[in-house]
């Protein structure tokens, strides 16, 4: 490389060199130890699973649930002056109105079911909650009447539900010959894909369709395996018209029926999160992954989010031991 500048130094000259032109694609590989196995992830091959909020699109072209309003956007105005380049301003400066629970992929905290304005910023998430070992499962919903699970009196036998049995079958299929026990390090975050969005990327209208939902036993199955962050392509973990019981939400957050008062010490709030309306494309395969859960830092019970999954490839223990990095890489 051609030297472009030299700085005088008391002991030796320090030279900066012109950087060579690099190719556009630069593979970035992460190597992590989870349990007794080393895994590799290609950080240039992440799968974006967000259904984007589209405030500039017509309402008919936006995802919508529970008959909630569409996202909208309007330029800020000061008298006759409009902050829009289309109107002659030098910049665009819109005001956006959205409902995180309906307009796209969103992550919510226990404040969704509590009084007192508990927000995502109150539950104490740290950097370690945004890069997570994760498990991708494709679970086939079954008839509630055939599941043997319980819900509220609002459940109908013909409802489609994610049951404990369907989750167990999905985990067994993802584990293969290694067995579900081999997946234990990855249950911290679980994406349950049901096919609710179909195969396309188009926005979905879920209102009035009685989508599938999680049974109480399904939530207990996930919690028993250490799930702290639950993601799904469904518009809600609960039945569309559940009479306000929120059976699945409350079970996941450890709330009793009717419990709405937050603890006096907010440091004791559960840090479990629920992410709904995830777009899980076919390119994302079932099995172990790393999850980068990107949540907009908005002080509300829920905020738009962008889950990005990086599939993990296991190494053999013998091969990993040869070039294992020094120190603890777990």
PDB file of C-alpha atoms in Angstrom:
ATOM      1  CA  UNK A   1       0.000   0.000   0.000  1.00  0.00           C
ATOM      2  CA  UNK A   2       1.172   3.556  -0.727  1.00  0.00           C
ATOM      3  CA  UNK A   3       2.112   5.588   2.379  1.00  0.00           C
ATOM      4  CA  UNK A   4       0.016   8.744   2.493  1.00  0.00           C
ATOM      5  CA  UNK A   5       1.206  10.493   5.640  1.00  0.00           C
ATOM      6  CA  UNK A   6       3.896  10.180   8.271  1.00  0.00           C
ATOM      7  CA  UNK A   7       3.786  11.541  11.804  1.00  0.00           C
ATOM      8  CA  UNK A   8       7.040  12.321  13.658  1.00  0.00           C
ATOM      9  CA  UNK A   9       7.473  10.159  16.717  1.00  0.00           C
ATOM     10  CA  UNK A  10      10.168  10.369  19.332  1.00  0.00           C
ATOM     11  CA  UNK A  11      11.142   6.740  18.905  1.00  0.00           C
ATOM     12  CA  UNK A  12       9.906   5.627  15.477  1.00  0.00           C
ATOM     13  CA  UNK A  13       7.939   6.955  12.499  1.00  0.00           C
ATOM     14  CA  UNK A  14       4.302   5.923  12.401  1.00  0.00           C
ATOM     15  CA  UNK A  15       2.918   5.446   8.882  1.00  0.00           C
ATOM     16  CA  UNK A  16      -0.697   5.396   7.743  1.00  0.00           C
ATOM     17  CA  UNK A  17      -1.213   3.545   4.491  1.00  0.00           C
ATOM     18  CA  UNK A  18      -3.934   3.954   1.922  1.00  0.00           C
ATOM     19  CA  UNK A  19      -6.411   1.104   2.338  1.00  0.00           C
ATOM     20  CA  UNK A  20      -6.773  -1.210  -0.645  1.00  0.00           C
ATOM     21  CA  UNK A  21     -10.126  -1.431  -2.405  1.00  0.00           C
ATOM     22  CA  UNK A  22     -12.093  -4.278  -0.806  1.00  0.00           C
ATOM     23  CA  UNK A  23     -14.803  -6.465  -2.319  1.00  0.00           C
ATOM     24  CA  UNK A  24     -18.393  -5.657  -1.399  1.00  0.00           C
ATOM     25  CA  UNK A  25     -18.965  -9.000   0.364  1.00  0.00           C
ATOM     26  CA  UNK A  26     -16.858  -9.612   3.457  1.00  0.00           C
ATOM     27  CA  UNK A  27     -17.762 -12.851   5.263  1.00  0.00           C
ATOM     28  CA  UNK A  28     -17.972 -12.380   8.998  1.00  0.00           C
ATOM     29  CA  UNK A  29     -17.992 -15.528  11.065  1.00  0.00           C
ATOM     30  CA  UNK A  30     -18.788 -15.846  14.741  1.00  0.00           C
ATOM     31  CA  UNK A  31     -17.745 -18.870  16.722  1.00  0.00           C
ATOM     32  CA  UNK A  32     -19.495 -19.576  20.029  1.00  0.00           C
ATOM     33  CA  UNK A  33     -19.559 -22.327  22.598  1.00  0.00           C
ATOM     34  CA  UNK A  34     -22.975 -23.375  23.879  1.00  0.00           C
ATOM     35  CA  UNK A  35     -23.145 -26.349  26.180  1.00  0.00           C
ATOM     36  CA  UNK A  36     -20.430 -28.792  25.159  1.00  0.00           C
ATOM     37  CA  UNK A  37     -20.460 -27.875  21.477  1.00  0.00           C
ATOM     38  CA  UNK A  38     -18.837 -25.213  19.344  1.00  0.00           C
ATOM     39  CA  UNK A  39     -21.030 -23.509  16.738  1.00  0.00           C
ATOM     40  CA  UNK A  40     -20.383 -21.191  13.802  1.00  0.00           C
ATOM     41  CA  UNK A  41     -22.629 -18.428  12.457  1.00  0.00           C
ATOM     42  CA  UNK A  42     -22.144 -16.408   9.275  1.00  0.00           C
ATOM     43  CA  UNK A  43     -23.019 -12.852  10.327  1.00  0.00           C
ATOM     44  CA  UNK A  44     -23.399 -11.860   6.680  1.00  0.00           C
ATOM     45  CA  UNK A  45     -26.224 -14.384   6.267  1.00  0.00           C
ATOM     46  CA  UNK A  46     -28.766 -13.112   8.798  1.00  0.00           C
ATOM     47  CA  UNK A  47     -32.474 -13.609   8.060  1.00  0.00           C
ATOM     48  CA  UNK A  48     -34.566 -10.499   8.738  1.00  0.00           C
ATOM     49  CA  UNK A  49     -37.905 -11.590  10.227  1.00  0.00           C
ATOM     50  CA  UNK A  50     -39.601  -8.215  10.621  1.00  0.00           C
ATOM     51  CA  UNK A  51     -42.915  -7.242   9.109  1.00  0.00           C
ATOM     52  CA  UNK A  52     -42.204  -3.558   8.524  1.00  0.00           C
ATOM     53  CA  UNK A  53     -44.514  -0.778   9.697  1.00  0.00           C
ATOM     54  CA  UNK A  54     -45.652   1.087   6.553  1.00  0.00           C
ATOM     55  CA  UNK A  55     -47.130   4.484   7.541  1.00  0.00           C
ATOM     56  CA  UNK A  56     -46.820   5.834   3.982  1.00  0.00           C
ATOM     57  CA  UNK A  57     -48.825   2.952   2.502  1.00  0.00           C
ATOM     58  CA  UNK A  58     -52.612   2.923   2.175  1.00  0.00           C
ATOM     59  CA  UNK A  59     -54.410   1.148   5.015  1.00  0.00           C
ATOM     60  CA  UNK A  60     -55.317  -1.672   2.632  1.00  0.00           C
ATOM     61  CA  UNK A  61     -51.600  -2.410   2.170  1.00  0.00           C
ATOM     62  CA  UNK A  62     -50.746  -2.615   5.881  1.00  0.00           C
ATOM     63  CA  UNK A  63     -50.818  -5.500   8.350  1.00  0.00           C
ATOM     64  CA  UNK A  64     -53.775  -5.159  10.693  1.00  0.00           C
ATOM     65  CA  UNK A  65     -55.109  -7.045  13.722  1.00  0.00           C
ATOM     66  CA  UNK A  66     -57.952  -6.645  16.236  1.00  0.00           C
ATOM     67  CA  UNK A  67     -59.519  -3.946  13.974  1.00  0.00           C
ATOM     68  CA  UNK A  68     -56.884  -1.490  15.197  1.00  0.00           C
ATOM     69  CA  UNK A  69     -56.100   1.609  13.095  1.00  0.00           C
ATOM     70  CA  UNK A  70     -53.497   1.691  10.350  1.00  0.00           C
ATOM     71  CA  UNK A  71     -50.224   3.588  10.757  1.00  0.00           C
ATOM     72  CA  UNK A  72     -50.219   7.067   9.249  1.00  0.00           C
ATOM     73  CA  UNK A  73     -47.667   9.746   8.452  1.00  0.00           C
ATOM     74  CA  UNK A  74     -48.123  13.482   7.905  1.00  0.00           C
ATOM     75  CA  UNK A  75     -45.530  16.232   7.492  1.00  0.00           C
ATOM     76  CA  UNK A  76     -45.098  18.719  10.329  1.00  0.00           C
ATOM     77  CA  UNK A  77     -46.564  22.125   9.493  1.00  0.00           C
ATOM     78  CA  UNK A  78     -45.929  25.609  10.884  1.00  0.00           C
ATOM     79  CA  UNK A  79     -48.650  27.853   9.565  1.00  0.00           C
ATOM     80  CA  UNK A  80     -48.258  27.845   5.781  1.00  0.00           C
ATOM     81  CA  UNK A  81     -44.862  26.111   5.933  1.00  0.00           C
ATOM     82  CA  UNK A  82     -44.864  22.337   5.484  1.00  0.00           C
ATOM     83  CA  UNK A  83     -41.786  20.237   6.249  1.00  0.00           C
ATOM     84  CA  UNK A  84     -41.985  18.173   3.083  1.00  0.00           C
ATOM     85  CA  UNK A  85     -39.620  18.265   0.128  1.00  0.00           C
ATOM     86  CA  UNK A  86     -42.667  17.716  -2.086  1.00  0.00           C
ATOM     87  CA  UNK A  87     -43.992  21.018  -0.721  1.00  0.00           C
ATOM     88  CA  UNK A  88     -40.756  22.928  -1.274  1.00  0.00           C
ATOM     89  CA  UNK A  89     -38.982  22.350   2.075  1.00  0.00           C
ATOM     90  CA  UNK A  90     -35.335  21.310   2.211  1.00  0.00           C
ATOM     91  CA  UNK A  91     -36.083  18.193   4.290  1.00  0.00           C
ATOM     92  CA  UNK A  92     -38.887  15.788   5.143  1.00  0.00           C
ATOM     93  CA  UNK A  93     -40.025  15.781   8.790  1.00  0.00           C
ATOM     94  CA  UNK A  94     -43.115  13.645   9.330  1.00  0.00           C
ATOM     95  CA  UNK A  95     -45.183  12.916  12.410  1.00  0.00           C
ATOM     96  CA  UNK A  96     -45.979   9.196  12.556  1.00  0.00           C
ATOM     97  CA  UNK A  97     -48.981   7.639  14.286  1.00  0.00           C
ATOM     98  CA  UNK A  98     -48.860   3.887  14.791  1.00  0.00           C
ATOM     99  CA  UNK A  99     -50.195   1.094  16.956  1.00  0.00           C
ATOM    100  CA  UNK A 100     -47.292  -1.210  17.715  1.00  0.00           C
ATOM    101  CA  UNK A 101     -49.627  -4.094  18.564  1.00  0.00           C
ATOM    102  CA  UNK A 102     -51.126  -4.160  15.073  1.00  0.00           C
ATOM    103  CA  UNK A 103     -49.044  -2.436  12.414  1.00  0.00           C
ATOM    104  CA  UNK A 104     -46.116  -4.861  12.201  1.00  0.00           C
ATOM    105  CA  UNK A 105     -43.639  -6.970  14.139  1.00  0.00           C
ATOM    106  CA  UNK A 106     -43.471  -5.784  17.721  1.00  0.00           C
ATOM    107  CA  UNK A 107     -41.998  -6.809  21.079  1.00  0.00           C
ATOM    108  CA  UNK A 108     -43.996  -6.362  24.258  1.00  0.00           C
ATOM    109  CA  UNK A 109     -43.308  -6.632  27.966  1.00  0.00           C
ATOM    110  CA  UNK A 110     -45.387  -7.405  31.055  1.00  0.00           C
ATOM    111  CA  UNK A 111     -46.543  -3.772  31.046  1.00  0.00           C
ATOM    112  CA  UNK A 112     -49.010  -4.819  28.354  1.00  0.00           C
ATOM    113  CA  UNK A 113     -51.176  -6.310  31.115  1.00  0.00           C
ATOM    114  CA  UNK A 114     -50.352  -4.025  34.074  1.00  0.00           C
ATOM    115  CA  UNK A 115     -51.402  -0.642  35.397  1.00  0.00           C
ATOM    116  CA  UNK A 116     -48.929   2.142  36.062  1.00  0.00           C
ATOM    117  CA  UNK A 117     -47.269   2.627  32.676  1.00  0.00           C
ATOM    118  CA  UNK A 118     -44.701  -0.182  32.893  1.00  0.00           C
ATOM    119  CA  UNK A 119     -42.554   0.011  29.757  1.00  0.00           C
ATOM    120  CA  UNK A 120     -39.895  -1.946  27.921  1.00  0.00           C
ATOM    121  CA  UNK A 121     -37.330   0.396  29.451  1.00  0.00           C
ATOM    122  CA  UNK A 122     -38.455  -0.596  32.964  1.00  0.00           C
ATOM    123  CA  UNK A 123     -37.819  -4.327  32.727  1.00  0.00           C
ATOM    124  CA  UNK A 124     -34.041  -4.054  32.761  1.00  0.00           C
ATOM    125  CA  UNK A 125     -33.067  -5.565  29.421  1.00  0.00           C
ATOM    126  CA  UNK A 126     -29.314  -5.390  28.811  1.00  0.00           C
ATOM    127  CA  UNK A 127     -27.018  -6.030  25.872  1.00  0.00           C
ATOM    128  CA  UNK A 128     -27.069  -9.717  26.768  1.00  0.00           C
ATOM    129  CA  UNK A 129     -30.795  -9.816  25.986  1.00  0.00           C
ATOM    130  CA  UNK A 130     -30.360  -8.763  22.374  1.00  0.00           C
ATOM    131  CA  UNK A 131     -27.890 -11.415  21.148  1.00  0.00           C
ATOM    132  CA  UNK A 132     -29.400 -14.706  22.226  1.00  0.00           C
ATOM    133  CA  UNK A 133     -29.115 -18.437  21.606  1.00  0.00           C
ATOM    134  CA  UNK A 134     -32.408 -19.267  19.960  1.00  0.00           C
ATOM    135  CA  UNK A 135     -34.482 -22.089  18.587  1.00  0.00           C
ATOM    136  CA  UNK A 136     -36.659 -21.956  15.463  1.00  0.00           C
ATOM    137  CA  UNK A 137     -39.609 -24.369  15.526  1.00  0.00           C
ATOM    138  CA  UNK A 138     -42.375 -24.971  12.999  1.00  0.00           C
ATOM    139  CA  UNK A 139     -45.425 -26.093  14.962  1.00  0.00           C
ATOM    140  CA  UNK A 140     -48.586 -27.327  13.266  1.00  0.00           C
ATOM    141  CA  UNK A 141     -51.661 -25.968  15.105  1.00  0.00           C
ATOM    142  CA  UNK A 142     -54.250 -28.601  15.972  1.00  0.00           C
ATOM    143  CA  UNK A 143     -57.932 -28.547  16.937  1.00  0.00           C
ATOM    144  CA  UNK A 144     -58.410 -27.365  20.481  1.00  0.00           C
ATOM    145  CA  UNK A 145     -60.881 -30.191  21.024  1.00  0.00           C
ATOM    146  CA  UNK A 146     -58.204 -32.747  20.120  1.00  0.00           C
ATOM    147  CA  UNK A 147     -55.327 -31.161  22.039  1.00  0.00           C
ATOM    148  CA  UNK A 148     -56.228 -32.223  25.573  1.00  0.00           C
ATOM    149  CA  UNK A 149     -55.052 -28.774  26.740  1.00  0.00           C
ATOM    150  CA  UNK A 150     -56.991 -26.110  28.626  1.00  0.00           C
ATOM    151  CA  UNK A 151     -57.823 -22.484  27.896  1.00  0.00           C
ATOM    152  CA  UNK A 152     -60.755 -20.294  28.955  1.00  0.00           C
ATOM    153  CA  UNK A 153     -64.465 -20.824  28.394  1.00  0.00           C
ATOM    154  CA  UNK A 154     -64.033 -18.765  25.214  1.00  0.00           C
ATOM    155  CA  UNK A 155     -62.232 -21.649  23.506  1.00  0.00           C
ATOM    156  CA  UNK A 156     -64.149 -23.655  20.915  1.00  0.00           C
ATOM    157  CA  UNK A 157     -63.368 -27.232  19.926  1.00  0.00           C
ATOM    158  CA  UNK A 158     -62.714 -26.216  16.298  1.00  0.00           C
ATOM    159  CA  UNK A 159     -60.250 -23.455  17.221  1.00  0.00           C
ATOM    160  CA  UNK A 160     -56.704 -24.028  15.986  1.00  0.00           C
ATOM    161  CA  UNK A 161     -54.165 -23.956  18.812  1.00  0.00           C
ATOM    162  CA  UNK A 162     -50.460 -24.326  19.431  1.00  0.00           C
ATOM    163  CA  UNK A 163     -50.550 -27.068  22.030  1.00  0.00           C
ATOM    164  CA  UNK A 164     -47.886 -28.619  24.241  1.00  0.00           C
ATOM    165  CA  UNK A 165     -48.058 -31.681  22.004  1.00  0.00           C
ATOM    166  CA  UNK A 166     -47.465 -29.696  18.816  1.00  0.00           C
ATOM    167  CA  UNK A 167     -44.466 -27.935  20.387  1.00  0.00           C
ATOM    168  CA  UNK A 168     -42.966 -31.230  21.538  1.00  0.00           C
ATOM    169  CA  UNK A 169     -43.368 -32.660  18.032  1.00  0.00           C
ATOM    170  CA  UNK A 170     -41.782 -29.561  16.467  1.00  0.00           C
ATOM    171  CA  UNK A 171     -38.809 -29.727  18.848  1.00  0.00           C
ATOM    172  CA  UNK A 172     -38.292 -33.428  18.130  1.00  0.00           C
ATOM    173  CA  UNK A 173     -38.316 -32.754  14.384  1.00  0.00           C
ATOM    174  CA  UNK A 174     -35.819 -29.894  14.745  1.00  0.00           C
ATOM    175  CA  UNK A 175     -33.509 -31.945  16.977  1.00  0.00           C
ATOM    176  CA  UNK A 176     -33.323 -34.994  14.726  1.00  0.00           C
ATOM    177  CA  UNK A 177     -31.098 -37.826  15.919  1.00  0.00           C
ATOM    178  CA  UNK A 178     -29.490 -35.620  18.577  1.00  0.00           C
ATOM    179  CA  UNK A 179     -32.673 -35.544  20.624  1.00  0.00           C
ATOM    180  CA  UNK A 180     -34.435 -32.560  22.188  1.00  0.00           C
ATOM    181  CA  UNK A 181     -31.988 -32.567  25.137  1.00  0.00           C
ATOM    182  CA  UNK A 182     -29.254 -31.391  22.743  1.00  0.00           C
ATOM    183  CA  UNK A 183     -31.288 -28.237  22.103  1.00  0.00           C
ATOM    184  CA  UNK A 184     -31.408 -27.254  25.792  1.00  0.00           C
ATOM    185  CA  UNK A 185     -28.988 -24.264  25.443  1.00  0.00           C
ATOM    186  CA  UNK A 186     -31.223 -22.703  22.783  1.00  0.00           C
ATOM    187  CA  UNK A 187     -34.564 -22.498  24.565  1.00  0.00           C
ATOM    188  CA  UNK A 188     -33.812 -19.045  25.961  1.00  0.00           C
ATOM    189  CA  UNK A 189     -35.457 -17.555  22.863  1.00  0.00           C
ATOM    190  CA  UNK A 190     -37.943 -19.565  20.794  1.00  0.00           C
ATOM    191  CA  UNK A 191     -39.562 -18.629  17.502  1.00  0.00           C
ATOM    192  CA  UNK A 192     -42.743 -20.639  16.945  1.00  0.00           C
ATOM    193  CA  UNK A 193     -43.678 -20.545  13.277  1.00  0.00           C
ATOM    194  CA  UNK A 194     -47.226 -21.675  12.489  1.00  0.00           C
ATOM    195  CA  UNK A 195     -47.588 -20.642   8.861  1.00  0.00           C
ATOM    196  CA  UNK A 196     -50.106 -17.940   9.826  1.00  0.00           C
ATOM    197  CA  UNK A 197     -48.639 -15.516   7.286  1.00  0.00           C
ATOM    198  CA  UNK A 198     -48.560 -17.984   4.410  1.00  0.00           C
ATOM    199  CA  UNK A 199     -45.535 -18.041   2.125  1.00  0.00           C
ATOM    200  CA  UNK A 200     -45.567 -14.452   0.869  1.00  0.00           C
ATOM    201  CA  UNK A 201     -44.266 -11.186   2.293  1.00  0.00           C
ATOM    202  CA  UNK A 202     -47.495  -9.259   1.772  1.00  0.00           C
ATOM    203  CA  UNK A 203     -49.205  -7.642   4.773  1.00  0.00           C
ATOM    204  CA  UNK A 204     -51.949  -9.721   6.352  1.00  0.00           C
ATOM    205  CA  UNK A 205     -55.412  -8.790   7.578  1.00  0.00           C
ATOM    206  CA  UNK A 206     -56.019 -10.891  10.691  1.00  0.00           C
ATOM    207  CA  UNK A 207     -59.055  -9.115  12.151  1.00  0.00           C
ATOM    208  CA  UNK A 208     -62.125 -11.325  12.393  1.00  0.00           C
ATOM    209  CA  UNK A 209     -60.289 -14.471  11.247  1.00  0.00           C
ATOM    210  CA  UNK A 210     -59.948 -16.185  14.663  1.00  0.00           C
ATOM    211  CA  UNK A 211     -56.237 -17.042  14.196  1.00  0.00           C
ATOM    212  CA  UNK A 212     -54.549 -19.875  16.082  1.00  0.00           C
ATOM    213  CA  UNK A 213     -53.357 -19.201  19.640  1.00  0.00           C
ATOM    214  CA  UNK A 214     -51.290 -20.798  22.426  1.00  0.00           C
ATOM    215  CA  UNK A 215     -52.792 -22.979  25.126  1.00  0.00           C
ATOM    216  CA  UNK A 216     -51.795 -22.659  28.771  1.00  0.00           C
ATOM    217  CA  UNK A 217     -50.054 -26.041  28.568  1.00  0.00           C
ATOM    218  CA  UNK A 218     -47.993 -24.873  25.594  1.00  0.00           C
ATOM    219  CA  UNK A 219     -46.765 -21.873  27.576  1.00  0.00           C
ATOM    220  CA  UNK A 220     -45.936 -24.100  30.549  1.00  0.00           C
ATOM    221  CA  UNK A 221     -43.970 -26.402  28.203  1.00  0.00           C
ATOM    222  CA  UNK A 222     -41.868 -23.444  27.007  1.00  0.00           C
ATOM    223  CA  UNK A 223     -41.335 -21.979  30.468  1.00  0.00           C
ATOM    224  CA  UNK A 224     -40.277 -25.358  31.852  1.00  0.00           C
ATOM    225  CA  UNK A 225     -37.462 -25.368  29.280  1.00  0.00           C
ATOM    226  CA  UNK A 226     -36.236 -21.901  30.194  1.00  0.00           C
ATOM    227  CA  UNK A 227     -37.851 -19.754  27.496  1.00  0.00           C
ATOM    228  CA  UNK A 228     -37.458 -16.046  28.294  1.00  0.00           C
ATOM    229  CA  UNK A 229     -38.205 -14.530  24.885  1.00  0.00           C
ATOM    230  CA  UNK A 230     -41.062 -15.990  22.865  1.00  0.00           C
ATOM    231  CA  UNK A 231     -41.565 -15.044  19.226  1.00  0.00           C
ATOM    232  CA  UNK A 232     -44.363 -16.090  16.877  1.00  0.00           C
ATOM    233  CA  UNK A 233     -45.804 -15.297  13.462  1.00  0.00           C
ATOM    234  CA  UNK A 234     -49.270 -15.154  15.020  1.00  0.00           C
ATOM    235  CA  UNK A 235     -50.904 -11.752  15.693  1.00  0.00           C
ATOM    236  CA  UNK A 236     -51.325 -12.712  19.350  1.00  0.00           C
ATOM    237  CA  UNK A 237     -50.503 -15.542  21.700  1.00  0.00           C
ATOM    238  CA  UNK A 238     -54.126 -15.436  22.818  1.00  0.00           C
ATOM    239  CA  UNK A 239     -57.473 -16.027  21.143  1.00  0.00           C
ATOM    240  CA  UNK A 240     -58.745 -13.035  19.179  1.00  0.00           C
ATOM    241  CA  UNK A 241     -61.885 -12.810  21.324  1.00  0.00           C
ATOM    242  CA  UNK A 242     -60.827 -14.229  24.677  1.00  0.00           C
ATOM    243  CA  UNK A 243     -62.989 -12.074  26.928  1.00  0.00           C
ATOM    244  CA  UNK A 244     -59.931 -10.155  28.133  1.00  0.00           C
ATOM    245  CA  UNK A 245     -58.477 -13.132  30.022  1.00  0.00           C
ATOM    246  CA  UNK A 246     -55.066 -13.125  28.251  1.00  0.00           C
ATOM    247  CA  UNK A 247     -54.509 -16.710  29.356  1.00  0.00           C
ATOM    248  CA  UNK A 248     -51.275 -17.259  27.401  1.00  0.00           C
ATOM    249  CA  UNK A 249     -49.787 -13.820  28.013  1.00  0.00           C
ATOM    250  CA  UNK A 250     -50.403 -14.038  31.762  1.00  0.00           C
ATOM    251  CA  UNK A 251     -49.053 -17.569  31.974  1.00  0.00           C
ATOM    252  CA  UNK A 252     -45.847 -16.559  30.206  1.00  0.00           C
ATOM    253  CA  UNK A 253     -45.310 -13.512  32.423  1.00  0.00           C
ATOM    254  CA  UNK A 254     -46.298 -15.356  35.600  1.00  0.00           C
ATOM    255  CA  UNK A 255     -49.344 -13.183  36.317  1.00  0.00           C
ATOM    256  CA  UNK A 256     -52.387 -14.558  38.080  1.00  0.00           C
ATOM    257  CA  UNK A 257     -55.885 -14.067  36.681  1.00  0.00           C
ATOM    258  CA  UNK A 258     -56.911 -10.429  37.068  1.00  0.00           C
ATOM    259  CA  UNK A 259     -53.516  -9.315  38.416  1.00  0.00           C
ATOM    260  CA  UNK A 260     -52.860  -5.764  37.152  1.00  0.00           C
ATOM    261  CA  UNK A 261     -50.871  -3.981  39.879  1.00  0.00           C
ATOM    262  CA  UNK A 262     -47.112  -3.680  39.213  1.00  0.00           C
ATOM    263  CA  UNK A 263     -44.676  -4.423  42.058  1.00  0.00           C
ATOM    264  CA  UNK A 264     -43.502  -1.461  44.107  1.00  0.00           C
ATOM    265  CA  UNK A 265     -39.930  -2.430  43.281  1.00  0.00           C
ATOM    266  CA  UNK A 266     -39.828  -2.415  39.495  1.00  0.00           C
ATOM    267  CA  UNK A 267     -36.454  -4.134  39.510  1.00  0.00           C
ATOM    268  CA  UNK A 268     -38.408  -7.312  40.282  1.00  0.00           C
ATOM    269  CA  UNK A 269     -40.455  -7.127  37.082  1.00  0.00           C
ATOM    270  CA  UNK A 270     -40.153 -10.163  34.839  1.00  0.00           C
ATOM    271  CA  UNK A 271     -37.831  -9.587  31.896  1.00  0.00           C
ATOM    272  CA  UNK A 272     -39.669 -12.019  29.636  1.00  0.00           C
ATOM    273  CA  UNK A 273     -40.712 -10.573  26.275  1.00  0.00           C
ATOM    274  CA  UNK A 274     -43.234 -11.590  23.635  1.00  0.00           C
ATOM    275  CA  UNK A 275     -42.698 -10.766  19.963  1.00  0.00           C
ATOM    276  CA  UNK A 276     -45.678 -11.148  17.644  1.00  0.00           C
ATOM    277  CA  UNK A 277     -46.394 -10.767  13.928  1.00  0.00           C
ATOM    278  CA  UNK A 278     -42.950 -12.119  13.050  1.00  0.00           C
ATOM    279  CA  UNK A 279     -42.336 -12.808   9.370  1.00  0.00           C
ATOM    280  CA  UNK A 280     -40.571 -16.169   9.258  1.00  0.00           C
ATOM    281  CA  UNK A 281     -39.579 -16.877   5.631  1.00  0.00           C
ATOM    282  CA  UNK A 282     -38.857 -20.340   4.308  1.00  0.00           C
ATOM    283  CA  UNK A 283     -35.177 -19.390   4.083  1.00  0.00           C
ATOM    284  CA  UNK A 284     -35.051 -19.601   7.890  1.00  0.00           C
ATOM    285  CA  UNK A 285     -34.676 -23.283   8.707  1.00  0.00           C
ATOM    286  CA  UNK A 286     -35.770 -24.968  11.920  1.00  0.00           C
ATOM    287  CA  UNK A 287     -33.116 -25.575  14.535  1.00  0.00           C
ATOM    288  CA  UNK A 288     -30.433 -23.722  16.452  1.00  0.00           C
ATOM    289  CA  UNK A 289     -29.716 -20.070  15.733  1.00  0.00           C
ATOM    290  CA  UNK A 290     -28.435 -16.824  17.163  1.00  0.00           C
ATOM    291  CA  UNK A 291     -31.083 -14.124  17.527  1.00  0.00           C
ATOM    292  CA  UNK A 292     -30.402 -10.401  17.334  1.00  0.00           C
ATOM    293  CA  UNK A 293     -33.588  -8.960  18.819  1.00  0.00           C
ATOM    294  CA  UNK A 294     -33.597  -5.299  17.790  1.00  0.00           C
ATOM    295  CA  UNK A 295     -36.272  -3.366  19.693  1.00  0.00           C
ATOM    296  CA  UNK A 296     -36.947   0.325  19.164  1.00  0.00           C
ATOM    297  CA  UNK A 297     -36.057   2.149  22.428  1.00  0.00           C
ATOM    298  CA  UNK A 298     -39.521   3.591  22.987  1.00  0.00           C
ATOM    299  CA  UNK A 299     -40.836   3.851  26.547  1.00  0.00           C
ATOM    300  CA  UNK A 300     -44.101   1.995  26.018  1.00  0.00           C
ATOM    301  CA  UNK A 301     -45.399  -1.488  26.820  1.00  0.00           C
ATOM    302  CA  UNK A 302     -44.588  -2.505  23.226  1.00  0.00           C
ATOM    303  CA  UNK A 303     -42.464  -1.187  20.384  1.00  0.00           C
ATOM    304  CA  UNK A 304     -41.716  -2.107  16.766  1.00  0.00           C
ATOM    305  CA  UNK A 305     -38.921  -4.638  16.549  1.00  0.00           C
ATOM    306  CA  UNK A 306     -36.677  -6.425  14.073  1.00  0.00           C
ATOM    307  CA  UNK A 307     -35.669  -9.998  14.914  1.00  0.00           C
ATOM    308  CA  UNK A 308     -32.681 -11.129  12.850  1.00  0.00           C
ATOM    309  CA  UNK A 309     -31.748 -14.815  12.980  1.00  0.00           C
ATOM    310  CA  UNK A 310     -28.333 -16.300  12.165  1.00  0.00           C
ATOM    311  CA  UNK A 311     -28.481 -20.076  11.659  1.00  0.00           C
ATOM    312  CA  UNK A 312     -25.831 -21.985  13.624  1.00  0.00           C
ATOM    313  CA  UNK A 313     -23.754 -24.857  12.263  1.00  0.00           C
ATOM    314  CA  UNK A 314     -22.323 -27.294  14.833  1.00  0.00           C
ATOM    315  CA  UNK A 315     -18.699 -28.367  14.839  1.00  0.00           C
ATOM    316  CA  UNK A 316     -17.467 -31.734  16.021  1.00  0.00           C
ATOM    317  CA  UNK A 317     -15.985 -31.661  19.506  1.00  0.00           C
ATOM    318  CA  UNK A 318     -12.714 -33.116  18.225  1.00  0.00           C
ATOM    319  CA  UNK A 319     -12.309 -30.567  15.405  1.00  0.00           C
ATOM    320  CA  UNK A 320     -13.207 -27.673  17.669  1.00  0.00           C
ATOM    321  CA  UNK A 321     -10.660 -28.702  20.292  1.00  0.00           C
ATOM    322  CA  UNK A 322      -7.816 -28.380  17.792  1.00  0.00           C
ATOM    323  CA  UNK A 323      -8.228 -24.668  17.158  1.00  0.00           C
ATOM    324  CA  UNK A 324     -10.318 -23.603  20.122  1.00  0.00           C
ATOM    325  CA  UNK A 325      -9.501 -19.993  21.099  1.00  0.00           C
ATOM    326  CA  UNK A 326      -7.849 -19.362  24.417  1.00  0.00           C
ATOM    327  CA  UNK A 327     -10.047 -18.088  27.224  1.00  0.00           C
ATOM    328  CA  UNK A 328     -13.740 -18.566  27.708  1.00  0.00           C
ATOM    329  CA  UNK A 329     -15.560 -17.945  24.425  1.00  0.00           C
ATOM    330  CA  UNK A 330     -18.940 -19.025  25.701  1.00  0.00           C
TER     331      UNK A 330
END
